[in-house]
């Protein structure tokens, strides 16, 4: 058994890596679990299904023909976590997705967001310390950059919060940084996602927002399949080439693969805290998305121009040089592929995972 540089011999004797994934039934979580299984990881998922469906787990097992050990538990329940870690001593890494993620809801219900997102994280860290698990990948967000003043955004730029959701991500990053500073054997990869869209090419798993979608792509696909009448384009008077706001959309499968690249970094030995933007490095406007969607699917998307949405940034896209250099990671899928895959999922599942 080859030892890591820091003599941090992986816990598993048969060199099969075992990862605990919190929130692994969710949109990004389920896609990441699928890629972990494809890469021959043992995967244990903890998810209380408060904003996801067990069906996603069933379908990932169907796609990969592999089994997932699943616990329907709240990550804030430390006793439950302790029992899981004790039952699976071979866990040597954690990916932490579990958390609420709706910006608007966080403004209306800040306490619920602080209690849940930070509470689950503190419970998880406590259990990891108790069971000597030293590596974690955290699902952070480009929202920690606040209102971008200059793009592309680089990881050394200052962080700020525009809303309680973004503030929970910023605070959790700081908790991990302080913990890793105090404990040099604790290793953390903070992944700042830009705009995840798309779905696995099978069309069996995908984004399943509750109610009317807040985000652009699920709204577009619901219009395309006739579940919604038309898209409101929030603002066409921005200082951008076509007047609509620009974002860095990344295919959710590319995002999932970014987690595997981050795991390799953690398994390579003591890296302390490492922070990476996970995006494409390319900005696309709302109109770019609409046009790419129509070109990719052949389906029209009726839309009207509506007033700007409060809090929206005109432009937000990533510098991806650090992940490319340090993780040898680059997102590969095009905007048209993102549109087509998201549409196929929505067409196959007009009501998401519900029966
Ligand atoms: C993208 C663009 C809208 C809907 C949010 C969170 C962020 C992250 C990703 C969690 C914007 C426009 C949207 C619509 C529109 N989530 N739009 N009509 O706001 O960039 O980021 O989701 O980590 O934290 O803030 O994504 O998809 O909501 O909007 O015109 O019906 O599409 O104005 O320019 P956003 P989005």
GROMACS .gro file of C-alpha atoms and ligand atoms in nm:
model
  391
    1UNK     CA    1   0.000   0.000   0.000
    2UNK     CA    2   0.163   0.322  -0.116
    3UNK     CA    3   0.161   0.577   0.164
    4UNK     CA    4   0.070   0.940   0.103
    5UNK     CA    5   0.348   1.192   0.141
    6UNK     CA    6   0.237   1.278   0.489
    7UNK     CA    7   0.215   0.913   0.590
    8UNK     CA    8  -0.157   0.957   0.576
    9UNK     CA    9  -0.219   0.597   0.475
   10UNK     CA   10  -0.572   0.566   0.335
   11UNK     CA   11  -0.796   0.388   0.583
   12UNK     CA   12  -0.916   0.132   0.337
   13UNK     CA   13  -0.696  -0.177   0.330
   14UNK     CA   14  -0.799  -0.285  -0.016
   15UNK     CA   15  -0.721   0.059  -0.166
   16UNK     CA   16  -1.089   0.112  -0.258
   17UNK     CA   17  -1.165   0.465  -0.148
   18UNK     CA   18  -1.482   0.530   0.052
   19UNK     CA   19  -1.652   0.868   0.046
   20UNK     CA   20  -1.939   0.993   0.259
   21UNK     CA   21  -2.158   1.227   0.052
   22UNK     CA   22  -2.400   1.453   0.240
   23UNK     CA   23  -2.691   1.574   0.026
   24UNK     CA   24  -2.607   1.304  -0.228
   25UNK     CA   25  -2.970   1.273  -0.346
   26UNK     CA   26  -2.975   1.631  -0.473
   27UNK     CA   27  -2.907   1.771  -0.820
   28UNK     CA   28  -2.530   1.814  -0.800
   29UNK     CA   29  -2.496   1.544  -0.533
   30UNK     CA   30  -2.658   1.271  -0.743
   31UNK     CA   31  -2.445   1.356  -1.047
   32UNK     CA   32  -2.131   1.348  -0.831
   33UNK     CA   33  -2.230   1.016  -0.672
   34UNK     CA   34  -2.271   0.872  -1.023
   35UNK     CA   35  -1.920   0.978  -1.127
   36UNK     CA   36  -1.776   0.847  -0.797
   37UNK     CA   37  -1.932   0.507  -0.865
   38UNK     CA   38  -1.801   0.513  -1.221
   39UNK     CA   39  -1.457   0.576  -1.073
   40UNK     CA   40  -1.494   0.272  -0.841
   41UNK     CA   41  -1.540   0.460  -0.516
   42UNK     CA   42  -1.749   0.314  -0.239
   43UNK     CA   43  -2.019   0.573  -0.175
   44UNK     CA   44  -2.226   0.632   0.137
   45UNK     CA   45  -2.500   0.895   0.107
   46UNK     CA   46  -2.665   1.081   0.394
   47UNK     CA   47  -2.966   1.287   0.287
   48UNK     CA   48  -3.289   1.377   0.474
   49UNK     CA   49  -3.470   1.421   0.139
   50UNK     CA   50  -3.599   1.764   0.251
   51UNK     CA   51  -3.525   1.903  -0.096
   52UNK     CA   52  -3.453   1.590  -0.299
   53UNK     CA   53  -3.595   1.251  -0.390
   54UNK     CA   54  -3.480   0.896  -0.306
   55UNK     CA   55  -3.569   0.819  -0.669
   56UNK     CA   56  -3.249   0.998  -0.773
   57UNK     CA   57  -3.050   0.740  -0.575
   58UNK     CA   58  -3.247   0.456  -0.734
   59UNK     CA   59  -3.177   0.591  -1.080
   60UNK     CA   60  -2.804   0.642  -1.017
   61UNK     CA   61  -2.790   0.275  -0.911
   62UNK     CA   62  -2.982   0.185  -1.227
   63UNK     CA   63  -2.745   0.382  -1.453
   64UNK     CA   64  -2.425   0.251  -1.293
   65UNK     CA   65  -2.551  -0.095  -1.194
   66UNK     CA   66  -2.379  -0.033  -0.858
   67UNK     CA   67  -2.512  -0.009  -0.503
   68UNK     CA   68  -2.518   0.303  -0.286
   69UNK     CA   69  -2.533   0.281   0.093
   70UNK     CA   70  -2.807   0.531   0.175
   71UNK     CA   71  -2.908   0.682   0.510
   72UNK     CA   72  -3.221   0.898   0.532
   73UNK     CA   73  -3.088   1.121   0.808
   74UNK     CA   74  -3.043   1.490   0.884
   75UNK     CA   75  -2.673   1.578   0.883
   76UNK     CA   76  -2.743   1.805   1.182
   77UNK     CA   77  -2.814   1.486   1.382
   78UNK     CA   78  -2.466   1.417   1.518
   79UNK     CA   79  -2.564   1.091   1.684
   80UNK     CA   80  -2.683   0.959   1.349
   81UNK     CA   81  -2.360   1.075   1.186
   82UNK     CA   82  -2.152   0.912   1.461
   83UNK     CA   83  -2.332   0.583   1.402
   84UNK     CA   84  -2.267   0.607   1.028
   85UNK     CA   85  -1.896   0.682   1.071
   86UNK     CA   86  -1.871   0.403   1.331
   87UNK     CA   87  -2.044   0.159   1.095
   88UNK     CA   88  -1.814   0.254   0.808
   89UNK     CA   89  -1.461   0.302   0.950
   90UNK     CA   90  -1.323   0.289   0.597
   91UNK     CA   91  -1.463   0.638   0.518
   92UNK     CA   92  -1.158   0.849   0.434
   93UNK     CA   93  -1.319   1.147   0.264
   94UNK     CA   94  -1.636   1.354   0.278
   95UNK     CA   95  -1.815   1.563   0.016
   96UNK     CA   96  -2.055   1.807   0.182
   97UNK     CA   97  -2.350   1.914  -0.037
   98UNK     CA   98  -2.628   1.915   0.222
   99UNK     CA   99  -2.777   2.260   0.266
  100UNK     CA  100  -3.055   2.493   0.155
  101UNK     CA  101  -2.971   2.691  -0.159
  102UNK     CA  102  -3.251   2.926  -0.263
  103UNK     CA  103  -3.134   3.289  -0.251
  104UNK     CA  104  -3.483   3.439  -0.230
  105UNK     CA  105  -3.597   3.196   0.039
  106UNK     CA  106  -3.287   3.277   0.244
  107UNK     CA  107  -3.386   3.646   0.248
  108UNK     CA  108  -3.734   3.554   0.372
  109UNK     CA  109  -3.614   3.288   0.621
  110UNK     CA  110  -3.257   3.376   0.729
  111UNK     CA  111  -3.267   3.189   1.061
  112UNK     CA  112  -3.371   2.866   0.886
  113UNK     CA  113  -3.070   2.904   0.652
  114UNK     CA  114  -2.817   2.981   0.926
  115UNK     CA  115  -2.949   2.705   1.151
  116UNK     CA  116  -2.956   2.444   0.876
  117UNK     CA  117  -2.650   2.523   0.664
  118UNK     CA  118  -2.415   2.606   0.950
  119UNK     CA  119  -2.565   2.358   1.197
  120UNK     CA  120  -2.521   2.064   0.959
  121UNK     CA  121  -2.163   2.167   0.893
  122UNK     CA  122  -2.070   2.194   1.262
  123UNK     CA  123  -2.229   1.857   1.332
  124UNK     CA  124  -2.038   1.704   1.041
  125UNK     CA  125  -1.703   1.849   1.152
  126UNK     CA  126  -1.762   1.725   1.509
  127UNK     CA  127  -1.828   1.374   1.382
  128UNK     CA  128  -1.529   1.380   1.146
  129UNK     CA  129  -1.300   1.483   1.434
  130UNK     CA  130  -1.443   1.210   1.657
  131UNK     CA  131  -1.378   0.947   1.389
  132UNK     CA  132  -1.047   1.083   1.266
  133UNK     CA  133  -1.169   1.164   0.915
  134UNK     CA  134  -0.944   1.440   0.786
  135UNK     CA  135  -1.049   1.525   0.430
  136UNK     CA  136  -1.353   1.714   0.305
  137UNK     CA  137  -1.471   1.876  -0.018
  138UNK     CA  138  -1.719   2.160   0.045
  139UNK     CA  139  -1.989   2.275  -0.196
  140UNK     CA  140  -1.930   2.649  -0.195
  141UNK     CA  141  -2.055   2.903  -0.447
  142UNK     CA  142  -1.951   3.197  -0.661
  143UNK     CA  143  -2.203   3.389  -0.455
  144UNK     CA  144  -1.928   3.435  -0.192
  145UNK     CA  145  -1.772   3.695  -0.425
  146UNK     CA  146  -2.069   3.923  -0.361
  147UNK     CA  147  -2.146   4.168  -0.643
  148UNK     CA  148  -1.858   4.115  -0.890
  149UNK     CA  149  -1.666   4.437  -0.958
  150UNK     CA  150  -1.438   4.279  -1.218
  151UNK     CA  151  -1.445   3.952  -1.414
  152UNK     CA  152  -1.305   3.695  -1.452
  153UNK     CA  153  -1.328   3.628  -1.078
  154UNK     CA  154  -1.015   3.483  -0.917
  155UNK     CA  155  -0.992   3.284  -0.595
  156UNK     CA  156  -0.779   3.550  -0.424
  157UNK     CA  157  -1.053   3.813  -0.454
  158UNK     CA  158  -1.226   3.921  -0.134
  159UNK     CA  159  -1.551   3.759  -0.028
  160UNK     CA  160  -1.872   3.926   0.081
  161UNK     CA  161  -2.239   3.836   0.105
  162UNK     CA  162  -2.540   3.970  -0.083
  163UNK     CA  163  -2.794   3.750   0.098
  164UNK     CA  164  -2.818   3.505   0.390
  165UNK     CA  165  -2.764   3.205   0.160
  166UNK     CA  166  -2.438   3.352   0.030
  167UNK     CA  167  -2.341   3.446   0.386
  168UNK     CA  168  -2.381   3.086   0.504
  169UNK     CA  169  -2.140   2.976   0.230
  170UNK     CA  170  -1.893   3.251   0.326
  171UNK     CA  171  -1.916   3.165   0.698
  172UNK     CA  172  -1.876   2.791   0.633
  173UNK     CA  173  -1.565   2.857   0.422
  174UNK     CA  174  -1.424   3.055   0.717
  175UNK     CA  175  -1.510   2.774   0.962
  176UNK     CA  176  -1.317   2.526   0.747
  177UNK     CA  177  -1.022   2.764   0.706
  178UNK     CA  178  -1.000   2.823   1.084
  179UNK     CA  179  -1.028   2.449   1.157
  180UNK     CA  180  -0.756   2.360   0.906
  181UNK     CA  181  -0.535   2.639   1.044
  182UNK     CA  182  -0.569   2.499   1.396
  183UNK     CA  183  -0.533   2.136   1.285
  184UNK     CA  184  -0.262   2.088   1.022
  185UNK     CA  185  -0.383   1.734   0.949
  186UNK     CA  186  -0.726   1.863   0.835
  187UNK     CA  187  -0.756   1.907   0.456
  188UNK     CA  188  -1.033   2.102   0.283
  189UNK     CA  189  -1.114   2.171  -0.082
  190UNK     CA  190  -1.354   2.467  -0.116
  191UNK     CA  191  -1.522   2.448  -0.457
  192UNK     CA  192  -1.691   2.771  -0.570
  193UNK     CA  193  -1.956   2.665  -0.822
  194UNK     CA  194  -2.070   2.910  -1.089
  195UNK     CA  195  -2.398   2.822  -1.261
  196UNK     CA  196  -2.463   2.446  -1.275
  197UNK     CA  197  -2.702   2.337  -1.555
  198UNK     CA  198  -2.763   2.032  -1.771
  199UNK     CA  199  -2.811   1.668  -1.676
  200UNK     CA  200  -2.662   1.322  -1.725
  201UNK     CA  201  -2.703   1.221  -2.091
  202UNK     CA  202  -2.931   0.928  -1.991
  203UNK     CA  203  -3.210   1.175  -1.909
  204UNK     CA  204  -3.275   0.975  -1.591
  205UNK     CA  205  -3.139   1.224  -1.337
  206UNK     CA  206  -3.151   1.603  -1.334
  207UNK     CA  207  -3.251   1.923  -1.159
  208UNK     CA  208  -3.587   1.894  -0.984
  209UNK     CA  209  -3.670   2.232  -0.826
  210UNK     CA  210  -3.980   2.246  -0.605
  211UNK     CA  211  -4.249   2.479  -0.745
  212UNK     CA  212  -4.173   2.757  -0.995
  213UNK     CA  213  -3.800   2.748  -1.077
  214UNK     CA  214  -3.591   3.045  -0.960
  215UNK     CA  215  -3.304   2.961  -1.191
  216UNK     CA  216  -3.287   3.026  -1.565
  217UNK     CA  217  -3.230   2.683  -1.719
  218UNK     CA  218  -3.505   2.488  -1.540
  219UNK     CA  219  -3.743   2.773  -1.625
  220UNK     CA  220  -3.641   2.756  -1.992
  221UNK     CA  221  -3.691   2.379  -2.005
  222UNK     CA  222  -4.032   2.401  -1.832
  223UNK     CA  223  -4.138   2.655  -2.096
  224UNK     CA  224  -4.001   2.427  -2.369
  225UNK     CA  225  -4.206   2.128  -2.247
  226UNK     CA  226  -4.517   2.344  -2.205
  227UNK     CA  227  -4.531   2.343  -1.823
  228UNK     CA  228  -4.486   2.722  -1.816
  229UNK     CA  229  -4.615   2.976  -2.069
  230UNK     CA  230  -4.310   3.190  -2.134
  231UNK     CA  231  -3.977   3.304  -1.992
  232UNK     CA  232  -3.933   3.647  -1.836
  233UNK     CA  233  -3.591   3.776  -1.928
  234UNK     CA  234  -3.493   3.980  -1.624
  235UNK     CA  235  -3.347   4.294  -1.776
  236UNK     CA  236  -3.224   4.375  -2.126
  237UNK     CA  237  -3.067   4.708  -2.033
  238UNK     CA  238  -2.743   4.585  -1.877
  239UNK     CA  239  -2.410   4.709  -2.005
  240UNK     CA  240  -2.348   4.386  -2.199
  241UNK     CA  241  -2.333   4.314  -2.575
  242UNK     CA  242  -2.703   4.219  -2.600
  243UNK     CA  243  -2.822   4.396  -2.283
  244UNK     CA  244  -2.894   4.074  -2.090
  245UNK     CA  245  -2.695   3.955  -1.790
  246UNK     CA  246  -2.395   3.728  -1.828
  247UNK     CA  247  -2.315   3.414  -1.625
  248UNK     CA  248  -2.070   3.122  -1.633
  249UNK     CA  249  -2.285   2.816  -1.699
  250UNK     CA  250  -2.118   2.482  -1.636
  251UNK     CA  251  -2.251   2.134  -1.722
  252UNK     CA  252  -2.341   1.951  -1.400
  253UNK     CA  253  -2.142   1.645  -1.517
  254UNK     CA  254  -1.832   1.863  -1.557
  255UNK     CA  255  -1.903   2.004  -1.212
  256UNK     CA  256  -1.932   1.651  -1.072
  257UNK     CA  257  -1.598   1.557  -1.229
  258UNK     CA  258  -1.445   1.863  -1.064
  259UNK     CA  259  -1.519   1.698  -0.728
  260UNK     CA  260  -1.324   1.390  -0.829
  261UNK     CA  261  -1.031   1.611  -0.926
  262UNK     CA  262  -1.052   1.781  -0.586
  263UNK     CA  263  -1.058   1.441  -0.412
  264UNK     CA  264  -0.736   1.345  -0.590
  265UNK     CA  265  -0.578   1.661  -0.449
  266UNK     CA  266  -0.688   1.569  -0.096
  267UNK     CA  267  -0.574   1.208  -0.130
  268UNK     CA  268  -0.234   1.330  -0.251
  269UNK     CA  269  -0.150   1.433   0.105
  270UNK     CA  270  -0.156   1.731   0.338
  271UNK     CA  271  -0.285   2.019   0.130
  272UNK     CA  272  -0.450   2.221   0.407
  273UNK     CA  273  -0.720   2.446   0.258
  274UNK     CA  274  -0.738   2.477  -0.121
  275UNK     CA  275  -0.998   2.693  -0.300
  276UNK     CA  276  -1.105   2.656  -0.663
  277UNK     CA  277  -1.353   2.818  -0.898
  278UNK     CA  278  -1.546   2.549  -1.082
  279UNK     CA  279  -1.678   2.704  -1.401
  280UNK     CA  280  -1.593   2.721  -1.771
  281UNK     CA  281  -1.426   3.062  -1.770
  282UNK     CA  282  -1.673   3.169  -2.041
  283UNK     CA  283  -1.957   3.418  -1.995
  284UNK     CA  284  -2.294   3.361  -2.167
  285UNK     CA  285  -2.586   3.605  -2.168
  286UNK     CA  286  -2.948   3.508  -2.114
  287UNK     CA  287  -3.004   3.554  -2.487
  288UNK     CA  288  -2.701   3.332  -2.558
  289UNK     CA  289  -2.870   3.060  -2.350
  290UNK     CA  290  -3.203   3.101  -2.526
  291UNK     CA  291  -3.040   3.090  -2.870
  292UNK     CA  292  -2.818   2.793  -2.778
  293UNK     CA  293  -3.123   2.610  -2.640
  294UNK     CA  294  -3.324   2.660  -2.960
  295UNK     CA  295  -3.027   2.557  -3.174
  296UNK     CA  296  -2.958   2.246  -2.965
  297UNK     CA  297  -3.317   2.124  -2.929
  298UNK     CA  298  -3.508   2.276  -3.222
  299UNK     CA  299  -3.770   2.383  -2.965
  300UNK     CA  300  -3.880   2.747  -2.938
  301UNK     CA  301  -3.873   2.934  -2.607
  302UNK     CA  302  -4.129   3.217  -2.597
  303UNK     CA  303  -3.998   3.503  -2.383
  304UNK     CA  304  -4.058   3.866  -2.294
  305UNK     CA  305  -3.821   4.125  -2.156
  306UNK     CA  306  -3.908   4.205  -1.794
  307UNK     CA  307  -3.755   4.440  -1.537
  308UNK     CA  308  -3.423   4.348  -1.380
  309UNK     CA  309  -3.438   4.107  -1.082
  310UNK     CA  310  -3.325   4.272  -0.757
  311UNK     CA  311  -2.975   4.170  -0.654
  312UNK     CA  312  -2.868   4.036  -0.993
  313UNK     CA  313  -2.517   4.112  -1.111
  314UNK     CA  314  -2.472   4.230  -1.471
  315UNK     CA  315  -2.172   4.003  -1.529
  316UNK     CA  316  -2.031   3.706  -1.335
  317UNK     CA  317  -1.787   3.450  -1.472
  318UNK     CA  318  -1.484   3.261  -1.343
  319UNK     CA  319  -1.114   3.252  -1.393
  320UNK     CA  320  -1.050   2.877  -1.414
  321UNK     CA  321  -0.671   2.887  -1.437
  322UNK     CA  322  -0.609   2.769  -1.079
  323UNK     CA  323  -0.810   2.446  -1.112
  324UNK     CA  324  -0.650   2.386  -1.451
  325UNK     CA  325  -0.299   2.431  -1.311
  326UNK     CA  326  -0.336   2.259  -0.972
  327UNK     CA  327  -0.603   1.996  -1.046
  328UNK     CA  328  -0.543   1.950  -1.417
  329UNK     CA  329  -0.919   2.013  -1.441
  330UNK     CA  330  -1.108   2.180  -1.727
  331UNK     CA  331  -1.483   2.176  -1.796
  332UNK     CA  332  -1.539   2.019  -2.137
  333UNK     CA  333  -1.908   2.041  -2.229
  334UNK     CA  334  -2.055   2.318  -2.444
  335UNK     CA  335  -2.351   2.546  -2.372
  336UNK     CA  336  -2.552   2.366  -2.641
  337UNK     CA  337  -2.480   2.030  -2.473
  338UNK     CA  338  -2.593   2.176  -2.139
  339UNK     CA  339  -2.918   2.293  -2.301
  340UNK     CA  340  -2.984   1.965  -2.481
  341UNK     CA  341  -2.915   1.748  -2.174
  342UNK     CA  342  -3.129   1.966  -1.947
  343UNK     CA  343  -3.411   1.951  -2.204
  344UNK     CA  344  -3.391   1.569  -2.242
  345UNK     CA  345  -3.417   1.529  -1.863
  346UNK     CA  346  -3.714   1.768  -1.845
  347UNK     CA  347  -3.890   1.607  -2.144
  348UNK     CA  348  -3.849   1.260  -1.992
  349UNK     CA  349  -3.953   1.385  -1.648
  350UNK     CA  350  -4.199   1.677  -1.690
  351UNK     CA  351  -4.288   1.649  -1.320
  352UNK     CA  352  -3.937   1.574  -1.201
  353UNK     CA  353  -3.893   1.263  -0.986
  354UNK     CA  354  -4.247   1.260  -0.848
  355UNK     CA  355  -4.450   0.961  -0.966
  356LIG     C1  356  -2.908   3.344  -1.423
  356LIG     C2  357  -2.944   3.462  -1.513
  356LIG     C3  358  -3.108   3.607  -1.419
  356LIG     C4  359  -3.443   3.327  -1.427
  356LIG     C5  360  -2.806   3.160  -0.863
  356LIG     C6  361  -2.757   3.173  -0.722
  356LIG     C7  362  -2.621   3.115  -0.710
  356LIG     C8  363  -2.619   2.972  -0.761
  356LIG     C9  364  -2.672   2.966  -0.903
  356LIG    C10  365  -2.639   2.826  -0.570
  356LIG    C11  366  -2.958   3.591  -1.435
  356LIG    C12  367  -3.161   3.540  -1.546
  356LIG    C13  368  -3.316   3.384  -1.439
  356LIG    C14  369  -3.548   3.375  -1.509
  356LIG    C15  370  -3.397   3.529  -1.613
  356LIG     N1  371  -2.696   2.889  -0.675
  356LIG     N2  372  -3.296   3.483  -1.531
  356LIG     N3  373  -3.520   3.473  -1.600
  356LIG     O1  374  -2.885   3.420  -1.010
  356LIG     O2  375  -2.677   3.370  -1.151
  356LIG     O3  376  -2.723   3.234  -0.948
  356LIG     O4  377  -2.805   3.024  -0.900
  356LIG     O5  378  -2.524   2.824  -0.539
  356LIG     O6  379  -2.582   3.118  -0.575
  356LIG     O7  380  -2.750   3.311  -0.693
  356LIG     O8  381  -2.867   3.207  -1.148
  356LIG     O9  382  -3.022   3.094  -1.301
  356LIG    O10  383  -3.118   3.243  -1.119
  356LIG    O11  384  -3.002   3.345  -1.314
  356LIG    O12  385  -3.375   3.618  -1.695
  356LIG    O13  386  -3.665   3.328  -1.502
  356LIG    O14  387  -3.070   3.435  -1.572
  356LIG    O15  388  -3.148   3.743  -1.413
  356LIG    O16  389  -2.909   3.696  -1.515
  356LIG     P1  390  -2.789   3.322  -1.067
  356LIG     P2  391  -3.011   3.217  -1.219
   0.00000   0.00000   0.00000
